[in-house]
PDB file of C-alpha atoms in Angstrom:
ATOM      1  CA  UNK F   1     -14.022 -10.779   4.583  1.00 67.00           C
ATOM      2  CA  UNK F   2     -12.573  -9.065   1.574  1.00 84.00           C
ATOM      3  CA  UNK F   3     -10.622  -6.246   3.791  1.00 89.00           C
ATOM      4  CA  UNK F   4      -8.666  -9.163   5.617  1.00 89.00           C
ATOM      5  CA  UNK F   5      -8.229 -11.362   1.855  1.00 91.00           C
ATOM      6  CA  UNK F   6      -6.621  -7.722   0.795  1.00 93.00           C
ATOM      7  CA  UNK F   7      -4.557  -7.922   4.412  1.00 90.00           C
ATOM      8  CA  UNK F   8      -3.059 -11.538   3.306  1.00 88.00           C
ATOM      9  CA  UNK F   9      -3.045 -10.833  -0.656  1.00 90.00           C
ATOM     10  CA  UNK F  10      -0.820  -7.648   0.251  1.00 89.00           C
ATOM     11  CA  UNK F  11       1.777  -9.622   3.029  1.00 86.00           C
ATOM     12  CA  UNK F  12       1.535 -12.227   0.256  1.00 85.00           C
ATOM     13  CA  UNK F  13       2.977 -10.074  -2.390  1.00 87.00           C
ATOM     14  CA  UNK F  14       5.653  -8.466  -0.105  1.00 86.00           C
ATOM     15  CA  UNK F  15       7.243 -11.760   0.016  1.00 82.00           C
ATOM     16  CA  UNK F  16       8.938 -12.475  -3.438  1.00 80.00           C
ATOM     17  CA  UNK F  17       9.169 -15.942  -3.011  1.00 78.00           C
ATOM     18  CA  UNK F  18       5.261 -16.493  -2.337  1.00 80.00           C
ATOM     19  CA  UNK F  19       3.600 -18.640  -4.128  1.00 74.00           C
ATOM     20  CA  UNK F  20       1.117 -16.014  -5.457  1.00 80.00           C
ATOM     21  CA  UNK F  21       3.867 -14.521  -7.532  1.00 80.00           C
ATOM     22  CA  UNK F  22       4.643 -18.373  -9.374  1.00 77.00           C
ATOM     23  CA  UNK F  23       1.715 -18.337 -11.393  1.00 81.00           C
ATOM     24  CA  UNK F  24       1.139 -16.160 -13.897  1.00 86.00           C
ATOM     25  CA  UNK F  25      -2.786 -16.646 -14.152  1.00 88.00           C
ATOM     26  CA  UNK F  26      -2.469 -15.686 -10.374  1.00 88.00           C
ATOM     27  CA  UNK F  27      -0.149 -13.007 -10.474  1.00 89.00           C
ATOM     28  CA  UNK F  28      -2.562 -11.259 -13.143  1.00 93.00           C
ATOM     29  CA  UNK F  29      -5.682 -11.371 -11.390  1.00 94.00           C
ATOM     30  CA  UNK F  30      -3.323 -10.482  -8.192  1.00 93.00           C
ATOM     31  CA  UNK F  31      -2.145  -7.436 -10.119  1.00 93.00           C
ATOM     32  CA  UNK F  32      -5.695  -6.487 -11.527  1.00 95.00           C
ATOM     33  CA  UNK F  33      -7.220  -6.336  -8.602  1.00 96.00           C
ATOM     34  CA  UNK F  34      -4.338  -4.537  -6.956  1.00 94.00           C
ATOM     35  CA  UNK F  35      -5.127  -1.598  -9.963  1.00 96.00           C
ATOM     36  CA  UNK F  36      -8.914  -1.503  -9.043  1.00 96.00           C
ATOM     37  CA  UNK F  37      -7.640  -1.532  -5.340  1.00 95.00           C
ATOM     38  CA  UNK F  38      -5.466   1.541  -6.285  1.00 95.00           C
ATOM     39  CA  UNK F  39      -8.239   3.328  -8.568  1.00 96.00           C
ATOM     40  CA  UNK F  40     -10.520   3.480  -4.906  1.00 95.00           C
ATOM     41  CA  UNK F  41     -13.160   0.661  -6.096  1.00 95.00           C
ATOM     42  CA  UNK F  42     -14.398  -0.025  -3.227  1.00 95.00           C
ATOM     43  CA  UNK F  43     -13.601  -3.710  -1.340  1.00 94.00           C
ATOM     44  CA  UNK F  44     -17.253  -5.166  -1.790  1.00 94.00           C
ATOM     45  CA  UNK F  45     -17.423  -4.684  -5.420  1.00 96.00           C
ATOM     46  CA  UNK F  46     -13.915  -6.764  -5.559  1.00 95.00           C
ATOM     47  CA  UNK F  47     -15.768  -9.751  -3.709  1.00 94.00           C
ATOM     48  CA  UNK F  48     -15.962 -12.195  -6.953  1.00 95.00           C
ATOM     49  CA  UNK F  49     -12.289 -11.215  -8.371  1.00 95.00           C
ATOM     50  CA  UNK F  50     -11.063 -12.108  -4.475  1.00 94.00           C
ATOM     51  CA  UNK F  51     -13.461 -15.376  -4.499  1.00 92.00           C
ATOM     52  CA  UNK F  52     -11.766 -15.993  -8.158  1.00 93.00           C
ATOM     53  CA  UNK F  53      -8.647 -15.633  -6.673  1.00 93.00           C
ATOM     54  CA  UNK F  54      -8.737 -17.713  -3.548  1.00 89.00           C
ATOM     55  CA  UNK F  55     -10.052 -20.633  -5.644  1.00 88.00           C
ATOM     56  CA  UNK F  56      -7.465 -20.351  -8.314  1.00 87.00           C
ATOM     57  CA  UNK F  57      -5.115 -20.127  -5.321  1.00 84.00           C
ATOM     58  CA  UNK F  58      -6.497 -23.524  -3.848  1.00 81.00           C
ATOM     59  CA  UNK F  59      -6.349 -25.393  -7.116  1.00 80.00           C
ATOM     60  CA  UNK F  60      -2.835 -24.880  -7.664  1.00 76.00           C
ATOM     61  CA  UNK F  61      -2.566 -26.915  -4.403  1.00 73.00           C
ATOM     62  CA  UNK F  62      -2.085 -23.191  -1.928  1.00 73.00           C
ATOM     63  CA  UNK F  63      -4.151 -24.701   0.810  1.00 69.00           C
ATOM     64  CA  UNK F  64      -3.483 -21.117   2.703  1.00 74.00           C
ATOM     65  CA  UNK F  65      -5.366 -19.284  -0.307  1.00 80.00           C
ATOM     66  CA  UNK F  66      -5.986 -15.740   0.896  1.00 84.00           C
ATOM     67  CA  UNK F  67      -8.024 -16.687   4.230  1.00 77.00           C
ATOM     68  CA  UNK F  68      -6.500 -15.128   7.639  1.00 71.00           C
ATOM     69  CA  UNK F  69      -7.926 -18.242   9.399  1.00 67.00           C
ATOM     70  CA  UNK F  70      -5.396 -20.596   7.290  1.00 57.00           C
ATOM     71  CA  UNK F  71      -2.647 -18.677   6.472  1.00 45.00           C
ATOM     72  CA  UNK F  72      -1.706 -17.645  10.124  1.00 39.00           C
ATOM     73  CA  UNK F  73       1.779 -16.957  10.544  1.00 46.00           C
ATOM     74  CA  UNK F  74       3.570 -15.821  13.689  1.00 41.00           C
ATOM     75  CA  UNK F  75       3.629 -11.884  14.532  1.00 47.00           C
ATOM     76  CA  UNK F  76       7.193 -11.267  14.140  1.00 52.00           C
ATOM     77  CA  UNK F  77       8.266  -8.789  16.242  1.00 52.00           C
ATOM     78  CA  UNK F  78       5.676  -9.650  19.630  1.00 46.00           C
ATOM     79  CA  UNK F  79       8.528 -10.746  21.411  1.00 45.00           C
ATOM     80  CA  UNK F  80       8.317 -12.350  24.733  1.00 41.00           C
ATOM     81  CA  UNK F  81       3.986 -12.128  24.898  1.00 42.00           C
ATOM     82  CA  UNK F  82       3.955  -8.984  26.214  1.00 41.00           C
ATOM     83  CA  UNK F  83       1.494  -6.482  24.356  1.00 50.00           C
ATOM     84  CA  UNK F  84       2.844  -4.966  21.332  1.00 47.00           C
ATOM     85  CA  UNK F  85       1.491  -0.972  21.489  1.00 76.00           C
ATOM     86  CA  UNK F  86       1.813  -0.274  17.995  1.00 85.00           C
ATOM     87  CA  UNK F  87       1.498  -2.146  14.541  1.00 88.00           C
ATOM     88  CA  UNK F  88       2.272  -1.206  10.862  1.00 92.00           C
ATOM     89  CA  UNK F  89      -1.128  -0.606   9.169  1.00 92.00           C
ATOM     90  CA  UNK F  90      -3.033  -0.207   6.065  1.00 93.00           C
ATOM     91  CA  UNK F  91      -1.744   3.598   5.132  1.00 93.00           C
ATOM     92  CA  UNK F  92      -5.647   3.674   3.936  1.00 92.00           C
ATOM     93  CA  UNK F  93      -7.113   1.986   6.349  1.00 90.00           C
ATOM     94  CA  UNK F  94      -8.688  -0.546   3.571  1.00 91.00           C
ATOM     95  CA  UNK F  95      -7.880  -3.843   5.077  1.00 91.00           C
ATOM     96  CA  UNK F  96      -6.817  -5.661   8.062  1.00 89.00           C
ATOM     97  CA  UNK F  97      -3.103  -6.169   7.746  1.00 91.00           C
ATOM     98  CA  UNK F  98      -0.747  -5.104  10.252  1.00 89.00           C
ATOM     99  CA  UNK F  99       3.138  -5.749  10.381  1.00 90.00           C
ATOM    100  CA  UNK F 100       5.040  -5.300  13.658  1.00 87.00           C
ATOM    101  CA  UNK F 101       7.454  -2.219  13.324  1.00 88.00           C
ATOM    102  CA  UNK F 102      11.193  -2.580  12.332  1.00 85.00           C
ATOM    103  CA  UNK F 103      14.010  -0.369  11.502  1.00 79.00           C
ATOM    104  CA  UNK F 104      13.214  -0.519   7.770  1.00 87.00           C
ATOM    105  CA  UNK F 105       9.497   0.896   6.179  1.00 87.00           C
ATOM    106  CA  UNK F 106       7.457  -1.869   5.692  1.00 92.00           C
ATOM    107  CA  UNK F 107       5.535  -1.020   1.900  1.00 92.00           C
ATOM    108  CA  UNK F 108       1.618  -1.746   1.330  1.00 93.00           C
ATOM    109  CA  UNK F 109       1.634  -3.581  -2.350  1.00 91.00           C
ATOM    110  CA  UNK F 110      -1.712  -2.481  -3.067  1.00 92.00           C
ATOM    111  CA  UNK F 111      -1.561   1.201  -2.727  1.00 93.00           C
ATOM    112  CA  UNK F 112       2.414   1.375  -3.200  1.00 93.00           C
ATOM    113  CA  UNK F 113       2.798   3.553  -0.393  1.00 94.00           C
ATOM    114  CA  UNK F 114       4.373   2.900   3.398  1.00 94.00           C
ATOM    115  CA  UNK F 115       2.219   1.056   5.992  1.00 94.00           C
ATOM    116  CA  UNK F 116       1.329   3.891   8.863  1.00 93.00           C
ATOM    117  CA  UNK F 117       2.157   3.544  12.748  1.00 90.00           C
ATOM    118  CA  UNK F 118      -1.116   2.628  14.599  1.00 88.00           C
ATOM    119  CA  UNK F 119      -1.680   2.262  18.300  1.00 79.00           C
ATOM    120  CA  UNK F 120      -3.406  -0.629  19.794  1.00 74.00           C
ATOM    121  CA  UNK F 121      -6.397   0.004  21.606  1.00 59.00           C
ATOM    122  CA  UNK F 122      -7.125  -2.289  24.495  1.00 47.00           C
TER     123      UNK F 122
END
């Protein structure tokens, strides 16, 4: 699970007004992990500092914490149901998140570079 709690920590952090940015206990182990992240440690060896996080998360009363299941949010950008063909996507391909395409470059927080285009596969 810790490629997809990298997918929600990441659309988390694009959003200034999140709530992972209001604490500063959160916003360090946020960051820390982000540098690890960025050094190439690979995602299972982050498993405790994302457990850490999601509980410190759910103690300051984030019920969403970093889990895909509870922090669903519409896919902008889908449109009228029809199949989207391509998504925004990890430029690494180290975790699950995916943005819907826009007229302005959507950045990855983790690895500080632009999300890539990726076709959908059916």
């Amino acid at each position: 699970m810790t490629a997809d709690q990298l997918a929600v920590l990441c659309r988390r952090l694009a959003d200034d007004t999140d709530a992972v940015r209001a604490s500063p206990e959160v916003g360090a182990l946020a960051e820390s992990i982000l540098a690890r992240v960025r050094e190439g440690t690979p995602l299972e060896e982050l498993a405790d500092e994302f457990d850490e996080l999601e509980m410190l998360l759910l103690r300051a009363g984030h019920a969403a914490g970093l889990s895909p299941a509870r922090s669903y949010e519409r896919f902008l950008g889908a449109g009228d149901g029809h199949r989207v063909l391509e998504v925004l996507a990890c430029p690494a391909g180290v975790c699950t998140r995916v943005e819907a395409p826009g007229a302005e470059p959507v950045l990855c927080v983790a690895l500080r570079q632009r999300m890539r285009v990726t076709r959908l596969r059916s």
